[in-house]
CSV table of N, CA, C and O in Angstrom, one decimal:
chain,number,residue,atom,x,y,z
A,1,MET,N,7.8,39.5,31.6
A,1,MET,CA,7.5,39.5,33.1
A,1,MET,C,8.8,40.1,33.8
A,1,MET,O,9.9,39.8,33.6
A,2,SER,N,8.5,41.0,34.7
A,2,SER,CA,9.6,41.6,35.5
A,2,SER,C,10.0,40.7,36.6
A,2,SER,O,9.3,39.8,37.0
A,3,ARG,N,11.2,41.0,37.0
A,3,ARG,CA,11.7,40.2,38.2
A,3,ARG,C,11.1,40.7,39.5
A,3,ARG,O,11.0,41.8,39.7
A,4,ALA,N,10.8,39.6,40.3
A,4,ALA,CA,10.3,40.0,41.6
A,4,ALA,C,11.3,40.6,42.6
A,4,ALA,O,12.5,40.2,42.5
A,5,SER,N,11.0,41.6,43.3
A,5,SER,CA,12.0,42.3,44.2
A,5,SER,C,11.8,41.7,45.6
A,5,SER,O,12.7,41.9,46.5
A,6,PHE,N,10.7,41.0,45.9
A,6,PHE,CA,10.6,40.2,47.2
A,6,PHE,C,9.7,39.1,47.0
A,6,PHE,O,8.8,39.0,46.1
A,7,THR,N,9.8,38.1,47.9
A,7,THR,CA,9.1,36.8,47.8
A,7,THR,C,8.5,36.5,49.2
A,7,THR,O,9.1,36.8,50.2
A,8,THR,N,7.3,35.9,49.1
A,8,THR,CA,6.6,35.5,50.3
A,8,THR,C,6.0,34.1,50.1
A,8,THR,O,5.4,33.8,49.1
A,9,HIS,N,6.3,33.2,51.0
A,9,HIS,CA,5.7,31.9,51.1
A,9,HIS,C,4.3,32.1,51.6
A,9,HIS,O,4.2,32.7,52.7
A,10,THR,N,3.2,31.6,51.0
A,10,THR,CA,1.9,31.8,51.5
A,10,THR,C,1.0,30.7,51.2
A,10,THR,O,1.2,29.8,50.4
A,11,THR,N,0.0,30.6,52.1
A,11,THR,CA,-1.1,29.6,52.1
A,11,THR,C,-0.6,28.1,51.6
A,11,THR,O,-1.1,27.5,50.8
A,12,PHE,N,0.4,27.7,52.4
A,12,PHE,CA,1.0,26.4,52.1
A,12,PHE,C,0.6,25.3,53.1
A,12,PHE,O,0.9,24.2,52.8
A,13,THR,N,-0.1,25.7,54.1
A,13,THR,CA,-0.8,24.7,55.0
A,13,THR,C,-2.2,25.0,55.2
A,13,THR,O,-2.6,26.1,54.9
A,14,LYS,N,-2.9,24.0,55.5
A,14,LYS,CA,-4.4,24.3,55.7
A,14,LYS,C,-4.7,25.4,56.6
A,14,LYS,O,-5.7,26.2,56.3
A,15,PRO,N,-4.1,25.6,57.7
A,15,PRO,CA,-4.5,26.7,58.6
A,15,PRO,C,-4.1,28.1,58.1
A,15,PRO,O,-4.7,29.0,58.5
A,16,ASP,N,-3.2,28.1,57.1
A,16,ASP,CA,-2.7,29.4,56.6
A,16,ASP,C,-3.9,30.3,56.0
A,16,ASP,O,-3.9,31.5,56.3
A,17,PRO,N,-4.8,29.8,55.3
A,17,PRO,CA,-5.8,30.6,54.8
A,17,PRO,C,-6.9,31.0,55.7
A,17,PRO,O,-7.9,31.5,55.2
A,18,ALA,N,-6.8,30.8,56.9
A,18,ALA,CA,-7.8,31.2,57.9
A,18,ALA,C,-8.0,32.7,57.8
A,18,ALA,O,-7.1,33.4,57.3
A,19,GLN,N,-9.1,33.2,58.2
A,19,GLN,CA,-9.4,34.7,58.1
A,19,GLN,C,-8.4,35.4,59.0
A,19,GLN,O,-8.1,35.0,60.1
A,20,PRO,N,-7.8,36.5,58.5
A,20,PRO,CA,-8.0,37.0,57.1
A,20,PRO,C,-7.2,36.2,56.1
A,20,PRO,O,-6.1,35.6,56.5
A,21,ARG,N,-7.6,36.0,55.0
A,21,ARG,CA,-7.0,35.3,53.9
A,21,ARG,C,-5.7,36.1,53.6
A,21,ARG,O,-5.7,37.3,53.3
A,22,PRO,N,-4.5,35.4,53.6
A,22,PRO,CA,-3.3,36.1,53.4
A,22,PRO,C,-3.2,36.9,52.0
A,22,PRO,O,-2.8,38.0,52.0
A,23,ILE,N,-3.6,36.3,50.9
A,23,ILE,CA,-3.5,37.0,49.7
A,23,ILE,C,-4.4,38.2,49.7
A,23,ILE,O,-4.0,39.2,49.1
A,24,LEU,N,-5.5,38.0,50.2
A,24,LEU,CA,-6.5,39.2,50.2
A,24,LEU,C,-5.8,40.3,51.1
A,24,LEU,O,-6.0,41.5,50.9
A,25,ALA,N,-5.2,39.9,52.2
A,25,ALA,CA,-4.6,40.8,53.1
A,25,ALA,C,-3.5,41.6,52.4
A,25,ALA,O,-3.2,42.8,52.5
A,26,TYR,N,-2.6,40.8,51.6
A,26,TYR,CA,-1.5,41.5,50.8
A,26,TYR,C,-2.2,42.5,49.8
A,26,TYR,O,-1.6,43.5,49.6
A,27,ARG,N,-3.3,42.1,49.2
A,27,ARG,CA,-3.9,43.0,48.3
A,27,ARG,C,-4.4,44.3,49.0
A,27,ARG,O,-4.1,45.3,48.5
A,28,ASP,N,-5.1,44.1,50.1
A,28,ASP,CA,-5.6,45.2,50.8
A,28,ASP,C,-4.5,46.1,51.4
A,28,ASP,O,-4.7,47.3,51.6
A,29,GLY,N,-3.3,45.5,51.6
A,29,GLY,CA,-2.2,46.4,52.1
A,29,GLY,C,-1.3,47.0,50.9
A,29,GLY,O,-0.4,47.7,51.2
A,30,GLY,N,-1.7,46.7,49.7
A,30,GLY,CA,-1.0,47.2,48.5
A,30,GLY,C,0.3,46.5,48.2
A,30,GLY,O,1.2,47.1,47.6
A,31,PHE,N,0.4,45.2,48.6
A,31,PHE,CA,1.6,44.5,48.5
A,31,PHE,C,1.6,43.6,47.2
A,31,PHE,O,2.6,42.8,47.1
A,32,LEU,N,0.6,43.6,46.5
A,32,LEU,CA,0.6,42.6,45.3
A,32,LEU,C,1.1,43.4,44.1
A,32,LEU,O,0.9,44.6,44.0
A,33,GLY,N,1.6,42.6,43.1
A,33,GLY,CA,2.0,43.2,41.8
A,33,GLY,C,3.2,42.4,41.3
A,33,GLY,O,3.7,41.4,41.9
A,34,PRO,N,3.7,42.8,40.1
A,34,PRO,CA,4.7,42.0,39.5
A,34,PRO,C,6.0,41.9,40.2
A,34,PRO,O,6.8,41.0,39.9
A,35,ASP,N,6.2,42.8,41.1
A,35,ASP,CA,7.4,42.8,41.9
A,35,ASP,C,7.4,41.9,43.2
A,35,ASP,O,8.4,41.8,44.0
A,36,HIS,N,6.3,41.2,43.4
A,36,HIS,CA,6.1,40.4,44.6
A,36,HIS,C,5.8,39.0,44.1
A,36,HIS,O,4.8,38.6,43.6
A,37,LEU,N,6.8,38.1,44.3
A,37,LEU,CA,6.6,36.7,43.9
A,37,LEU,C,6.1,35.9,45.1
A,37,LEU,O,6.7,35.8,46.2
A,38,LEU,N,4.9,35.3,44.9
A,38,LEU,CA,4.4,34.5,45.9
A,38,LEU,C,4.8,33.0,45.6
A,38,LEU,O,5.0,32.6,44.5
A,39,VAL,N,5.0,32.2,46.7
A,39,VAL,CA,5.4,30.8,46.5
A,39,VAL,C,4.4,29.9,47.2
A,39,VAL,O,3.9,30.1,48.3
A,40,HIS,N,4.1,28.9,46.5
A,40,HIS,CA,3.2,27.8,47.0
A,40,HIS,C,1.8,28.1,46.7
A,40,HIS,O,1.2,27.6,45.7
A,41,ALA,N,1.1,28.9,47.6
A,41,ALA,CA,-0.3,29.2,47.5
A,41,ALA,C,-1.1,28.0,47.1
A,41,ALA,O,-2.1,28.0,46.4
A,42,VAL,N,-0.8,26.9,47.7
A,42,VAL,CA,-1.4,25.6,47.6
A,42,VAL,C,-2.9,25.7,47.9
A,42,VAL,O,-3.8,25.1,47.3
A,43,HIS,N,-3.3,26.5,48.9
A,43,HIS,CA,-4.7,26.6,49.4
A,43,HIS,C,-5.3,27.9,49.0
A,43,HIS,O,-6.3,28.3,49.7
A,44,ALA,N,-4.9,28.5,48.0
A,44,ALA,CA,-5.6,29.7,47.5
A,44,ALA,C,-6.9,29.3,46.8
A,44,ALA,O,-7.1,28.3,46.2
A,45,ASN,N,-7.9,30.2,47.0
A,45,ASN,CA,-9.2,29.9,46.4
A,45,ASN,C,-9.4,30.7,45.1
A,45,ASN,O,-8.5,31.4,44.7
A,46,GLU,N,-10.5,30.6,44.6
A,46,GLU,CA,-10.9,31.2,43.3
A,46,GLU,C,-10.7,32.7,43.3
A,46,GLU,O,-10.2,33.3,42.4
A,47,GLU,N,-11.2,33.3,44.3
A,47,GLU,CA,-11.1,34.8,44.4
A,47,GLU,C,-9.6,35.2,44.5
A,47,GLU,O,-9.3,36.1,43.8
A,48,GLU,N,-8.8,34.5,45.2
A,48,GLU,CA,-7.4,34.8,45.3
A,48,GLU,C,-6.7,34.6,44.0
A,48,GLU,O,-5.8,35.4,43.6
A,49,SER,N,-7.1,33.6,43.3
A,49,SER,CA,-6.5,33.4,42.0
A,49,SER,C,-6.8,34.6,41.0
A,49,SER,O,-5.9,35.1,40.4
A,50,ARG,N,-8.1,35.1,41.1
A,50,ARG,CA,-8.4,36.3,40.3
A,50,ARG,C,-7.6,37.5,40.7
A,50,ARG,O,-7.2,38.2,39.9
A,51,VAL,N,-7.5,37.6,42.0
A,51,VAL,CA,-6.7,38.8,42.6
A,51,VAL,C,-5.3,38.8,42.1
A,51,VAL,O,-4.7,39.8,41.7
A,52,LEU,N,-4.7,37.6,42.1
A,52,LEU,CA,-3.3,37.4,41.7
A,52,LEU,C,-3.2,37.7,40.1
A,52,LEU,O,-2.3,38.5,39.7
A,53,GLY,N,-4.1,37.2,39.4
A,53,GLY,CA,-4.2,37.5,37.9
A,53,GLY,C,-4.3,39.0,37.6
A,53,GLY,O,-3.6,39.5,36.8
A,54,ASP,N,-5.3,39.5,38.3
A,54,ASP,CA,-5.6,41.0,38.0
A,54,ASP,C,-4.5,41.9,38.3
A,54,ASP,O,-4.2,42.9,37.8
A,55,SER,N,-3.7,41.5,39.5
A,55,SER,CA,-2.6,42.3,40.0
A,55,SER,C,-1.3,42.1,39.3
A,55,SER,O,-0.3,42.9,39.5
A,56,GLY,N,-1.2,41.0,38.5
A,56,GLY,CA,0.0,40.7,37.8
A,56,GLY,C,1.0,40.1,38.8
A,56,GLY,O,2.2,40.0,38.5
A,57,THR,N,0.5,39.6,39.9
A,57,THR,CA,1.4,39.0,40.9
A,57,THR,C,1.8,37.5,40.5
A,57,THR,O,0.9,36.7,40.2
A,58,PRO,N,3.1,37.2,40.2
A,58,PRO,CA,3.5,35.8,39.8
A,58,PRO,C,3.5,34.9,41.0
A,58,PRO,O,3.6,35.3,42.2
A,59,LEU,N,3.4,33.6,40.6
A,59,LEU,CA,3.4,32.5,41.6
A,59,LEU,C,4.3,31.5,41.2
A,59,LEU,O,4.4,31.0,40.1
A,60,SER,N,5.2,31.1,42.2
A,60,SER,CA,6.2,30.0,42.0
A,60,SER,C,5.6,28.7,42.7
A,60,SER,O,5.2,28.8,43.9
A,61,VAL,N,5.6,27.6,42.0
A,61,VAL,CA,5.2,26.3,42.7
A,61,VAL,C,6.3,25.3,42.6
A,61,VAL,O,7.1,25.5,41.7
A,62,SER,N,6.3,24.5,43.5
A,62,SER,CA,7.4,23.5,43.6
A,62,SER,C,6.8,22.1,44.0
A,62,SER,O,6.6,21.7,45.1
A,63,ILE,N,6.4,21.4,42.9
A,63,ILE,CA,5.5,20.2,43.1
A,63,ILE,C,6.2,19.2,44.0
A,63,ILE,O,5.6,18.5,44.8
A,64,TRP,N,7.5,19.0,43.9
A,64,TRP,CA,8.2,18.0,44.7
A,64,TRP,C,8.1,18.3,46.2
A,64,TRP,O,7.7,17.4,47.0
A,65,SER,N,8.3,19.5,46.6
A,65,SER,CA,8.3,19.8,48.0
A,65,SER,C,6.9,19.9,48.5
A,65,SER,O,6.6,19.5,49.6
A,66,GLU,N,6.0,20.3,47.7
A,66,GLU,CA,4.5,20.4,48.0
A,66,GLU,C,4.0,19.0,48.2
A,66,GLU,O,3.2,18.8,49.2
A,67,LEU,N,4.3,18.1,47.4
A,67,LEU,CA,3.8,16.7,47.6
A,67,LEU,C,4.6,16.0,48.8
A,67,LEU,O,3.9,15.4,49.6
A,68,ARG,N,5.9,16.1,48.8
A,68,ARG,CA,6.7,15.4,49.9
A,68,ARG,C,6.3,15.8,51.3
A,68,ARG,O,6.3,15.1,52.2
A,69,THR,N,6.1,17.1,51.5
A,69,THR,CA,5.8,17.6,52.8
A,69,THR,C,4.3,17.6,53.2
A,69,THR,O,3.8,18.0,54.2
A,70,GLY,N,3.5,17.1,52.2
A,70,GLY,CA,2.0,17.0,52.4
A,70,GLY,C,1.3,18.3,52.4
A,70,GLY,O,0.2,18.3,52.9
A,71,MET,N,1.8,19.3,51.8
A,71,MET,CA,1.1,20.6,51.6
A,71,MET,C,-0.2,20.5,50.9
A,71,MET,O,-1.2,21.1,51.3
A,72,GLY,N,-0.1,19.7,49.8
A,72,GLY,CA,-1.3,19.6,48.9
A,72,GLY,C,-0.8,19.9,47.6
A,72,GLY,O,0.3,19.9,47.2
A,73,ILE,N,-1.8,20.1,46.7
A,73,ILE,CA,-1.5,20.3,45.3
A,73,ILE,C,-1.9,21.8,44.9
A,73,ILE,O,-3.1,22.1,45.0
A,74,PRO,N,-1.0,22.6,44.4
A,74,PRO,CA,-1.3,23.9,44.0
A,74,PRO,C,-2.2,24.0,42.8
A,74,PRO,O,-2.1,23.1,41.9
A,75,PRO,N,-3.2,24.8,42.8
A,75,PRO,CA,-4.2,25.0,41.8
A,75,PRO,C,-3.7,25.7,40.5
A,75,PRO,O,-4.1,26.7,40.1
A,76,VAL,N,-2.7,25.0,39.9
A,76,VAL,CA,-1.9,25.6,38.8
A,76,VAL,C,-2.9,25.9,37.6
A,76,VAL,O,-2.8,27.0,37.1
A,77,VAL,N,-3.6,25.0,37.2
A,77,VAL,CA,-4.5,25.2,36.0
A,77,VAL,C,-5.5,26.3,36.3
A,77,VAL,O,-5.7,27.2,35.5
A,78,GLU,N,-6.1,26.3,37.5
A,78,GLU,CA,-7.0,27.4,37.9
A,78,GLU,C,-6.3,28.7,37.9
A,78,GLU,O,-6.9,29.8,37.4
A,79,MET,N,-5.1,28.8,38.4
A,79,MET,CA,-4.3,30.0,38.4
A,79,MET,C,-4.0,30.5,37.0
A,79,MET,O,-4.2,31.6,36.7
A,80,MET,N,-3.5,29.6,36.1
A,80,MET,CA,-3.4,30.0,34.8
A,80,MET,C,-4.6,30.5,34.1
A,80,MET,O,-4.5,31.5,33.4
A,81,ARG,N,-5.7,29.9,34.3
A,81,ARG,CA,-7.0,30.4,33.8
A,81,ARG,C,-7.4,31.7,34.3
A,81,ARG,O,-8.0,32.5,33.6
A,82,ALA,N,-6.9,32.1,35.5
A,82,ALA,CA,-7.2,33.4,36.1
A,82,ALA,C,-6.1,34.5,35.6
A,82,ALA,O,-6.2,35.6,36.1
A,83,GLY,N,-5.2,34.0,34.8
A,83,GLY,CA,-4.2,34.9,34.3
A,83,GLY,C,-2.9,35.1,35.1
A,83,GLY,O,-2.2,36.0,35.0
A,84,VAL,N,-2.7,34.2,36.1
A,84,VAL,CA,-1.5,34.3,36.9
A,84,VAL,C,-0.4,33.8,36.2
A,84,VAL,O,-0.4,32.7,35.6
A,85,ALA,N,0.8,34.4,36.2
A,85,ALA,CA,2.1,34.0,35.7
A,85,ALA,C,2.6,33.0,36.6
A,85,ALA,O,3.0,33.3,37.8
A,86,ILE,N,2.7,31.8,36.2
A,86,ILE,CA,3.2,30.6,37.0
A,86,ILE,C,4.7,30.4,36.7
A,86,ILE,O,5.0,30.4,35.5
A,87,ASN,N,5.5,30.1,37.6
A,87,ASN,CA,6.8,29.6,37.4
A,87,ASN,C,7.1,28.4,38.3
A,87,ASN,O,6.6,28.3,39.4
A,88,LEU,N,7.9,27.5,37.7
A,88,LEU,CA,8.2,26.3,38.5
A,88,LEU,C,9.5,26.3,39.1
A,88,LEU,O,10.5,26.8,38.6
A,89,SER,N,9.6,25.8,40.4
A,89,SER,CA,10.9,25.7,41.0
A,89,SER,C,11.1,24.4,41.6
A,89,SER,O,10.2,23.5,41.6
A,90,LEU,N,12.2,24.1,42.3
A,90,LEU,CA,12.6,22.9,42.9
A,90,LEU,C,12.6,23.0,44.4
A,90,LEU,O,12.7,22.1,45.1
A,91,ASP,N,12.5,24.3,45.0
A,91,ASP,CA,12.6,24.5,46.4
A,91,ASP,C,13.9,24.0,46.9
A,91,ASP,O,14.9,24.2,46.2
A,92,THR,N,14.1,23.5,48.0
A,92,THR,CA,15.3,23.1,48.6
A,92,THR,C,15.4,21.5,48.6
A,92,THR,O,14.4,20.9,48.7
A,93,MET,N,16.6,21.0,48.5
A,93,MET,CA,16.7,19.5,48.6
A,93,MET,C,16.2,19.0,49.9
A,93,MET,O,15.6,17.9,49.9
A,94,ALA,N,16.3,19.7,51.0
A,94,ALA,CA,15.7,19.3,52.2
A,94,ALA,C,14.2,19.0,52.2
A,94,ALA,O,13.7,18.2,52.9
A,95,ALA,N,13.5,19.9,51.4
A,95,ALA,CA,12.1,19.7,51.3
A,95,ALA,C,11.7,18.9,50.2
A,95,ALA,O,10.6,18.3,50.2
A,96,SER,N,12.5,18.7,49.1
A,96,SER,CA,12.0,18.1,47.9
A,96,SER,C,12.6,16.7,47.6
A,96,SER,O,12.1,15.9,46.9
A,97,ASP,N,13.9,16.5,48.1
A,97,ASP,CA,14.6,15.3,47.8
A,97,ASP,C,14.8,15.0,46.3
A,97,ASP,O,15.1,13.9,45.9
A,98,ASN,N,14.7,16.1,45.5
A,98,ASN,CA,14.8,15.9,44.0
A,98,ASN,C,15.2,17.2,43.4
A,98,ASN,O,14.6,18.3,43.6
A,99,SER,N,16.4,17.2,42.6
A,99,SER,CA,16.7,18.4,41.9
A,99,SER,C,16.7,18.2,40.4
A,99,SER,O,17.4,18.9,39.7
A,100,ASP,N,15.9,17.3,39.9
A,100,ASP,CA,15.7,17.0,38.5
A,100,ASP,C,14.5,17.9,38.0
A,100,ASP,O,13.4,17.5,38.2
A,101,MET,N,14.9,19.0,37.3
A,101,MET,CA,13.8,19.9,36.8
A,101,MET,C,12.9,19.2,35.8
A,101,MET,O,11.7,19.5,35.8
A,102,PHE,N,13.5,18.4,35.0
A,102,PHE,CA,12.6,17.7,34.0
A,102,PHE,C,11.6,16.8,34.6
A,102,PHE,O,10.4,16.7,34.2
A,103,ALA,N,12.0,16.1,35.7
A,103,ALA,CA,11.1,15.2,36.4
A,103,ALA,C,10.0,16.1,37.1
A,103,ALA,O,8.9,15.8,37.1
A,104,GLY,N,10.5,17.3,37.6
A,104,GLY,CA,9.5,18.2,38.3
A,104,GLY,C,8.5,18.7,37.2
A,104,GLY,O,7.3,18.8,37.6
A,105,MET,N,9.0,19.0,36.1
A,105,MET,CA,8.0,19.5,35.1
A,105,MET,C,7.1,18.4,34.7
A,105,MET,O,5.9,18.7,34.6
A,106,ARG,N,7.5,17.2,34.5
A,106,ARG,CA,6.7,16.1,34.1
A,106,ARG,C,5.7,15.8,35.2
A,106,ARG,O,4.5,15.7,35.0
A,107,ALA,N,6.2,15.8,36.5
A,107,ALA,CA,5.2,15.6,37.6
A,107,ALA,C,4.1,16.6,37.7
A,107,ALA,O,2.9,16.3,37.9
A,108,GLN,N,4.5,17.9,37.5
A,108,GLN,CA,3.6,19.0,37.6
A,108,GLN,C,2.5,18.8,36.6
A,108,GLN,O,1.3,18.9,36.9
A,109,MET,N,2.9,18.6,35.4
A,109,MET,CA,1.9,18.5,34.3
A,109,MET,C,1.0,17.3,34.5
A,109,MET,O,-0.2,17.3,34.4
A,110,CYS,N,1.6,16.1,34.9
A,110,CYS,CA,0.8,14.9,35.0
A,110,CYS,C,-0.2,15.0,36.2
A,110,CYS,O,-1.3,14.5,36.2
A,111,VAL,N,0.3,15.6,37.3
A,111,VAL,CA,-0.6,15.8,38.5
A,111,VAL,C,-1.8,16.7,38.1
A,111,VAL,O,-3.0,16.3,38.4
A,112,GLU,N,-1.6,17.7,37.4
A,112,GLU,CA,-2.7,18.6,37.0
A,112,GLU,C,-3.6,17.8,36.0
A,112,GLU,O,-4.9,17.9,36.2
A,113,ARG,N,-3.1,17.2,35.1
A,113,ARG,CA,-3.9,16.4,34.1
A,113,ARG,C,-4.7,15.4,34.8
A,113,ARG,O,-6.0,15.1,34.6
A,114,GLY,N,-4.2,14.7,35.8
A,114,GLY,CA,-4.9,13.7,36.6
A,114,GLY,C,-5.9,14.3,37.5
A,114,GLY,O,-7.0,13.8,37.6
A,115,ARG,N,-5.6,15.4,38.1
A,115,ARG,CA,-6.6,16.1,39.0
A,115,ARG,C,-7.8,16.6,38.2
A,115,ARG,O,-8.9,16.5,38.7
A,116,HIS,N,-7.5,17.0,37.0
A,116,HIS,CA,-8.7,17.5,36.2
A,116,HIS,C,-9.2,16.4,35.3
A,116,HIS,O,-10.2,16.8,34.6
A,117,GLU,N,-8.6,15.3,35.3
A,117,GLU,CA,-9.0,14.2,34.4
A,117,GLU,C,-9.2,14.6,33.0
A,117,GLU,O,-10.2,14.4,32.3
A,118,ASP,N,-8.2,15.4,32.6
A,118,ASP,CA,-8.2,16.0,31.2
A,118,ASP,C,-6.7,16.1,30.7
A,118,ASP,O,-5.9,17.0,31.2
A,119,ALA,N,-6.3,15.3,29.7
A,119,ALA,CA,-5.0,15.4,29.2
A,119,ALA,C,-4.6,16.6,28.4
A,119,ALA,O,-3.5,16.8,28.0
A,120,THR,N,-5.7,17.4,28.2
A,120,THR,CA,-5.5,18.7,27.4
A,120,THR,C,-5.4,19.9,28.2
A,120,THR,O,-5.1,21.0,27.7
A,121,CYS,N,-5.6,19.9,29.5
A,121,CYS,CA,-5.6,21.1,30.4
A,121,CYS,C,-4.3,21.7,30.6
A,121,CYS,O,-4.3,22.9,31.0
A,122,TYR,N,-3.3,21.0,30.4
A,122,TYR,CA,-1.9,21.5,30.7
A,122,TYR,C,-0.9,20.9,29.8
A,122,TYR,O,-0.8,19.6,29.7
A,123,GLN,N,-0.3,21.7,28.9
A,123,GLN,CA,0.5,21.2,27.8
A,123,GLN,C,1.9,21.2,28.0
A,123,GLN,O,2.4,22.2,28.8
A,124,PRO,N,2.8,20.4,27.4
A,124,PRO,CA,4.2,20.5,27.6
A,124,PRO,C,4.9,21.8,27.3
A,124,PRO,O,5.7,22.3,28.0
A,125,ASP,N,4.4,22.5,26.3
A,125,ASP,CA,4.9,23.9,26.0
A,125,ASP,C,4.7,24.8,27.2
A,125,ASP,O,5.5,25.7,27.5
A,126,GLN,N,3.5,24.7,27.8
A,126,GLN,CA,3.2,25.6,29.0
A,126,GLN,C,4.2,25.3,30.2
A,126,GLN,O,4.8,26.2,30.8
A,127,VAL,N,4.3,24.1,30.5
A,127,VAL,CA,5.2,23.7,31.6
A,127,VAL,C,6.6,24.0,31.3
A,127,VAL,O,7.3,24.5,32.2
A,128,PHE,N,7.1,23.8,30.1
A,128,PHE,CA,8.5,24.1,29.7
A,128,PHE,C,8.7,25.6,29.9
A,128,PHE,O,9.8,26.0,30.4
A,129,ARG,N,7.8,26.4,29.4
A,129,ARG,CA,7.9,27.8,29.5
A,129,ARG,C,8.0,28.3,31.0
A,129,ARG,O,8.8,29.1,31.4
A,130,GLN,N,7.1,27.7,31.8
A,130,GLN,CA,7.1,28.1,33.3
A,130,GLN,C,8.3,27.7,33.9
A,130,GLN,O,8.8,28.3,34.9
A,131,ALA,N,9.0,26.7,33.5
A,131,ALA,CA,10.3,26.2,34.1
A,131,ALA,C,11.5,26.9,33.5
A,131,ALA,O,12.6,26.8,34.1
A,132,THR,N,11.4,27.7,32.4
A,132,THR,CA,12.5,28.3,31.8
A,132,THR,C,12.2,29.8,31.7
A,132,THR,O,12.6,30.6,32.7
A,133,ILE,N,11.7,30.2,30.7
A,133,ILE,CA,11.5,31.8,30.4
A,133,ILE,C,10.7,32.5,31.6
A,133,ILE,O,11.1,33.5,32.1
A,134,ASP,N,9.7,31.8,32.1
A,134,ASP,CA,8.9,32.5,33.2
A,134,ASP,C,9.5,32.1,34.6
A,134,ASP,O,8.9,32.6,35.5
A,135,GLY,N,10.5,31.3,34.7
A,135,GLY,CA,11.1,30.8,35.9
A,135,GLY,C,11.9,31.9,36.6
A,135,GLY,O,12.2,32.9,36.2
C-alpha cells in the first residue's frame, strides 16, 4: 500500500452524507485513489464502500474517538468485503481519551463481531495488520 499524500475526514456525522454524497463527489472530481486517505467514513453506504475499494482509496478508522464523540460505528467489515484497505488509528487524545493501541484493536474487533453477531467476521490477524503494516 502506498502512503497517502493527503487526508480528508469524511462522513463522520449523520448530516455529512446528505446529497451530494461526499465520497461520490470525491470520485466525480477525480480525487480518490491510493494517495488519498479518508478518515472515519462512519456513515458511508454500500455504493461508497465499493467506490473506495475499486479506486484503491484507503480508510483510517479510530474506534475510540468515533464511539466517544457519538459519531457511530464505521462499517469496517463491509469496507473490507468491498476491498477497502483499512488502517486503525487513535485520533487525538482530546477526541479519544485513550492512546492504548492494543485496547483500540480489541475494541474495534469486538464491536464489529457484536454488530454482525458473528465471532468469525473479523479476526485478530486482520485487526493487527490494520494497526501495524497497513497503518
